[in-house]
CSV table of C-alpha atoms in Angstrom, one decimal:
chain,number,residue,atom,x,y,z
W,27,MET,CA,1.8,214.0,-51.6
W,28,ASP,CA,3.6,213.9,-49.4
W,29,LEU,CA,6.5,214.9,-49.7
W,30,ASN,CA,8.6,214.4,-46.5
W,31,GLN,CA,8.9,210.4,-47.5
W,32,TYR,CA,10.7,211.0,-50.8
W,33,ILE,CA,12.9,212.3,-49.4
W,34,ASP,CA,16.6,211.6,-48.1
W,35,HIS,CA,18.0,214.3,-45.9
W,36,THR,CA,21.7,214.2,-46.5
W,37,LEU,CA,24.7,215.7,-45.2
W,38,LEU,CA,28.1,214.5,-47.6
W,39,ALA,CA,30.4,217.5,-46.8
W,40,ALA,CA,34.3,216.2,-45.9
W,41,GLY,CA,34.5,218.6,-42.7
W,42,ALA,CA,30.7,217.4,-41.2
W,43,SER,CA,31.1,217.0,-37.8
W,44,ALA,CA,28.8,215.4,-35.3
W,45,ALA,CA,27.3,217.9,-34.0
W,46,GLU,CA,25.7,218.7,-37.0
W,47,ILE,CA,25.4,214.9,-37.9
W,48,GLU,CA,23.5,214.8,-35.0
W,49,LYS,CA,21.1,217.7,-36.0
W,50,LEU,CA,20.4,216.2,-39.3
W,51,CYS,CA,19.3,213.4,-37.5
W,52,HIS,CA,16.8,214.5,-35.6
W,53,GLU,CA,15.8,217.4,-38.4
W,54,ALA,CA,14.9,214.2,-40.3
W,55,VAL,CA,13.3,212.8,-37.1
W,56,LYS,CA,11.2,215.7,-36.7
W,57,TYR,CA,10.2,215.9,-40.2
W,58,LYS,CA,9.5,212.4,-41.0
W,59,PHE,CA,12.4,212.2,-44.0
W,60,TYR,CA,12.1,208.8,-45.3
W,61,ALA,CA,16.2,208.4,-44.4
W,62,VAL,CA,20.0,210.1,-43.9
W,63,CYS,CA,22.0,209.8,-45.7
W,64,VAL,CA,25.9,210.8,-44.3
W,65,ASN,CA,29.1,209.3,-45.1
W,66,SER,CA,30.5,205.4,-44.6
W,67,SER,CA,32.3,206.8,-40.9
W,68,ARG,CA,29.6,208.5,-39.5
W,69,VAL,CA,27.2,205.7,-39.8
W,70,LYS,CA,27.9,204.3,-36.5
W,71,TYR,CA,27.3,207.9,-34.8
W,72,ALA,CA,24.5,208.5,-36.8
W,73,LYS,CA,22.5,205.1,-35.6
W,74,LYS,CA,23.6,205.8,-31.7
W,75,VAL,CA,21.7,209.6,-32.5
W,76,PHE,CA,18.5,207.1,-33.9
W,77,SER,CA,17.5,204.8,-32.0
W,78,ASN,CA,14.5,203.7,-32.2
W,79,SER,CA,13.5,205.7,-35.0
W,80,GLU,CA,11.9,205.0,-38.5
W,81,VAL,CA,14.0,206.9,-40.0
W,82,LYS,CA,16.9,205.0,-42.4
W,83,LEU,CA,19.9,205.6,-42.2
W,84,ALA,CA,22.1,205.3,-45.8
W,85,ALA,CA,25.7,205.3,-46.0
W,86,THR,CA,28.0,206.0,-49.5
W,87,ILE,CA,31.0,204.1,-50.5
W,88,GLY,CA,34.0,204.9,-52.6
W,89,PHE,CA,32.2,208.6,-52.5
W,90,PRO,CA,32.3,210.8,-54.3
W,91,LEU,CA,34.7,209.5,-57.6
W,92,GLY,CA,33.6,205.6,-57.2
W,93,GLY,CA,37.6,205.2,-58.4
W,94,SER,CA,38.5,203.6,-55.5
W,95,SER,CA,38.9,199.6,-55.8
W,96,THR,CA,36.1,197.1,-55.5
W,97,GLU,CA,38.2,195.4,-52.5
W,98,SER,CA,37.8,198.4,-50.8
W,99,LYS,CA,34.4,199.3,-51.6
W,100,ILE,CA,33.3,195.8,-50.5
W,101,ILE,CA,34.9,196.2,-47.1
W,102,GLU,CA,33.6,199.9,-47.2
W,103,ALA,CA,29.9,198.1,-47.7
W,104,GLY,CA,30.0,195.5,-45.0
W,105,THR,CA,31.2,197.9,-42.6
W,106,ALA,CA,28.6,200.4,-42.9
W,107,VAL,CA,25.7,197.3,-42.9
W,108,ARG,CA,27.4,196.1,-39.4
W,109,ASP,CA,27.8,199.7,-37.9
W,110,GLY,CA,24.1,199.9,-38.6
W,111,ALA,CA,22.9,201.3,-42.6
W,112,ASP,CA,20.5,200.1,-44.1
W,113,GLU,CA,21.3,201.7,-47.1
W,114,ILE,CA,24.3,201.8,-49.0
W,115,ASP,CA,24.4,204.5,-52.1
W,116,MET,CA,27.9,203.2,-53.5
W,117,VAL,CA,29.5,205.3,-56.3
W,118,MET,CA,30.0,203.1,-59.9
W,119,ASN,CA,33.7,202.8,-61.4
W,120,ILE,CA,33.5,205.9,-63.9
W,121,GLY,CA,36.4,205.6,-65.6
W,122,LEU,CA,36.2,201.9,-65.8
W,123,PHE,CA,32.6,202.3,-67.1
W,124,LYS,CA,35.1,205.0,-69.6
W,125,ASP,CA,36.9,202.5,-70.8
W,126,LYS,CA,34.1,200.3,-71.7
W,127,ASN,CA,34.8,197.8,-68.7
W,128,PHE,CA,31.9,197.3,-68.4
W,129,GLU,CA,32.0,193.5,-67.2
W,130,ALA,CA,34.2,194.9,-64.3
W,131,VAL,CA,32.0,197.7,-63.4
W,132,GLN,CA,28.9,195.1,-63.6
W,133,ALA,CA,31.2,192.7,-61.8
W,134,GLU,CA,31.6,195.5,-58.7
W,135,ILE,CA,28.0,196.2,-58.6
W,136,GLU,CA,27.5,192.5,-57.8
W,137,ALA,CA,29.9,191.8,-55.5
W,138,ILE,CA,28.9,194.8,-53.1
W,139,LYS,CA,25.2,193.7,-53.1
W,140,LYS,CA,26.2,190.0,-52.4
W,141,GLU,CA,28.2,192.2,-49.5
W,142,ILE,CA,25.3,193.8,-48.0
W,143,GLY,CA,22.7,190.6,-48.9
W,144,ASP,CA,18.9,192.4,-48.4
W,145,ASN,CA,19.8,195.8,-47.5
W,146,ILE,CA,18.7,198.4,-50.6
W,147,LEU,CA,21.6,199.4,-53.2
W,148,LYS,CA,21.5,202.6,-54.8
W,149,VAL,CA,24.0,203.1,-58.0
W,150,ILE,CA,25.3,206.5,-58.1
W,151,ILE,CA,26.3,206.5,-62.0
W,152,GLU,CA,27.5,209.9,-62.1
W,153,THR,CA,25.1,211.1,-65.0
W,154,CYS,CA,27.0,214.4,-65.5
W,155,TYR,CA,30.3,212.6,-67.0
W,156,LEU,CA,27.5,210.3,-69.6
W,157,SER,CA,26.6,211.1,-73.3
W,158,ASP,CA,22.6,209.7,-72.9
W,159,GLU,CA,24.0,206.5,-74.2
W,160,GLU,CA,26.2,206.1,-71.6
W,161,ILE,CA,23.3,206.4,-68.7
W,162,GLU,CA,21.1,203.7,-70.5
W,163,ILE,CA,24.2,201.4,-70.2
W,164,ALA,CA,25.1,202.6,-67.8
W,165,SER,CA,21.1,201.9,-65.9
W,166,ARG,CA,20.8,198.8,-68.1
W,167,LEU,CA,24.6,197.4,-66.1
W,168,SER,CA,22.8,198.5,-63.0
W,169,MET,CA,19.7,196.3,-63.0
W,170,ASN,CA,21.4,193.7,-64.3
W,171,ALA,CA,23.7,193.5,-61.8
W,172,GLY,CA,20.8,193.3,-59.0
W,173,ALA,CA,20.5,197.2,-57.9
W,174,ASP,CA,17.7,198.3,-55.6
W,175,PHE,CA,18.2,202.1,-57.4
W,176,VAL,CA,19.9,203.5,-60.1
W,177,LYS,CA,21.0,207.4,-59.1
W,178,THR,CA,22.2,210.1,-60.7
W,179,SER,CA,24.5,212.2,-59.3
W,180,THR,CA,26.8,212.4,-56.2
W,181,GLY,CA,26.1,216.1,-56.1
W,182,PHE,CA,30.3,216.9,-56.6
W,183,GLY,CA,30.2,215.9,-60.1
W,184,SER,CA,30.4,219.6,-62.6
W,185,ARG,CA,26.4,219.6,-62.0
W,186,GLY,CA,23.1,217.0,-60.1
W,187,ALA,CA,20.5,215.8,-61.9
W,188,SER,CA,18.4,216.6,-64.7
W,189,LEU,CA,15.1,215.4,-66.2
W,190,ASN,CA,16.6,214.9,-68.9
W,191,ASP,CA,18.7,212.6,-66.7
W,192,VAL,CA,16.0,210.7,-65.3
W,193,LYS,CA,13.8,210.5,-68.5
W,194,ILE,CA,16.9,208.4,-69.9
W,195,MET,CA,17.0,205.8,-67.0
W,196,LYS,CA,13.6,205.8,-66.6
W,197,LYS,CA,13.2,204.4,-70.1
W,198,VAL,CA,15.7,201.6,-69.1
W,199,VAL,CA,14.7,200.6,-65.8
W,200,GLY,CA,10.8,200.5,-66.2
W,201,ASP,CA,9.5,199.4,-63.0
W,202,LYS,CA,12.6,197.4,-62.3
W,203,VAL,CA,15.0,198.7,-61.1
W,204,LYS,CA,14.0,203.1,-58.3
W,205,ILE,CA,14.8,205.8,-59.3
W,206,LYS,CA,17.0,208.0,-57.1
W,207,ALA,CA,17.6,212.1,-58.4
W,208,SER,CA,20.6,214.0,-56.4
W,209,GLY,CA,22.1,217.6,-56.7
W,210,GLY,CA,20.7,220.6,-57.5
W,211,ILE,CA,17.6,219.0,-56.0
W,212,ARG,CA,16.4,222.2,-53.5
W,213,ASP,CA,12.3,223.5,-54.1
W,214,ALA,CA,8.6,221.3,-53.6
W,215,GLU,CA,8.3,221.9,-57.4
W,216,THR,CA,11.1,220.9,-58.7
W,217,VAL,CA,11.1,217.4,-56.9
W,218,ARG,CA,7.5,217.3,-57.7
W,219,LYS,CA,8.7,217.1,-61.5
W,220,TYR,CA,11.3,214.5,-60.8
W,221,ILE,CA,8.3,212.5,-58.9
W,222,SER,CA,5.3,212.3,-62.2
W,223,LEU,CA,8.2,211.1,-64.2
W,224,GLY,CA,8.8,208.3,-61.6
W,225,VAL,CA,11.7,209.1,-59.0
W,226,GLU,CA,10.7,207.6,-55.8
W,227,ARG,CA,13.6,209.1,-54.0
W,228,ILE,CA,15.0,212.4,-54.2
W,229,GLY,CA,18.6,213.4,-52.0
W,230,THR,CA,19.1,217.4,-50.7
W,231,SER,CA,20.3,219.1,-48.7
W,232,SER,CA,17.6,221.6,-48.8
W,233,GLY,CA,15.0,218.8,-47.0
W,234,ILE,CA,13.3,220.9,-44.4
W,235,LYS,CA,13.1,224.7,-47.1
W,236,ILE,CA,11.8,222.0,-49.5
W,237,ILE,CA,8.7,220.6,-47.5
W,238,SER,CA,7.9,224.3,-45.9
């Protein structure tokens, strides 16, 4: 099993410098990771570093809290795609979700998917703030809204992914939507456990350690 092709090589720290982003991109090419994941303001720079690489470029939207307006998320997502992003990792509006305003949550996801067209959309539901039942509901909303992936975590919440989160998500989405696990995944054994549950992408800043 080639673990490198499951990995989104990630750098989302607030203080990540251009030099660090460049290093991330070069590492992704060297180790043949599936994608890199950066904050949206770094997409244009990362795309320049990549030029002719097969590595995909993912950008975070509404990150890490998910609480920005739908309008601002749409603009951020559209800009990221025009700047060269292949994939968008958006944070669901967790406050609206907790209000049980599920219609608005789904409408936001649909609007962002419409904005980015054929580009891949991953919806981060931030499982650390959700009950098991809420994880089910959020996964279903993401699926119904046309998301390509449902994703566990930002890595900036009170905890990252868990195997239980993924089991719940998989039960809901089956093979209709892919699953990305992220947050706190730092070794190959853990990655294999997630893959065995049906996870198709792993978000981690420990990619080199994992494949080594």
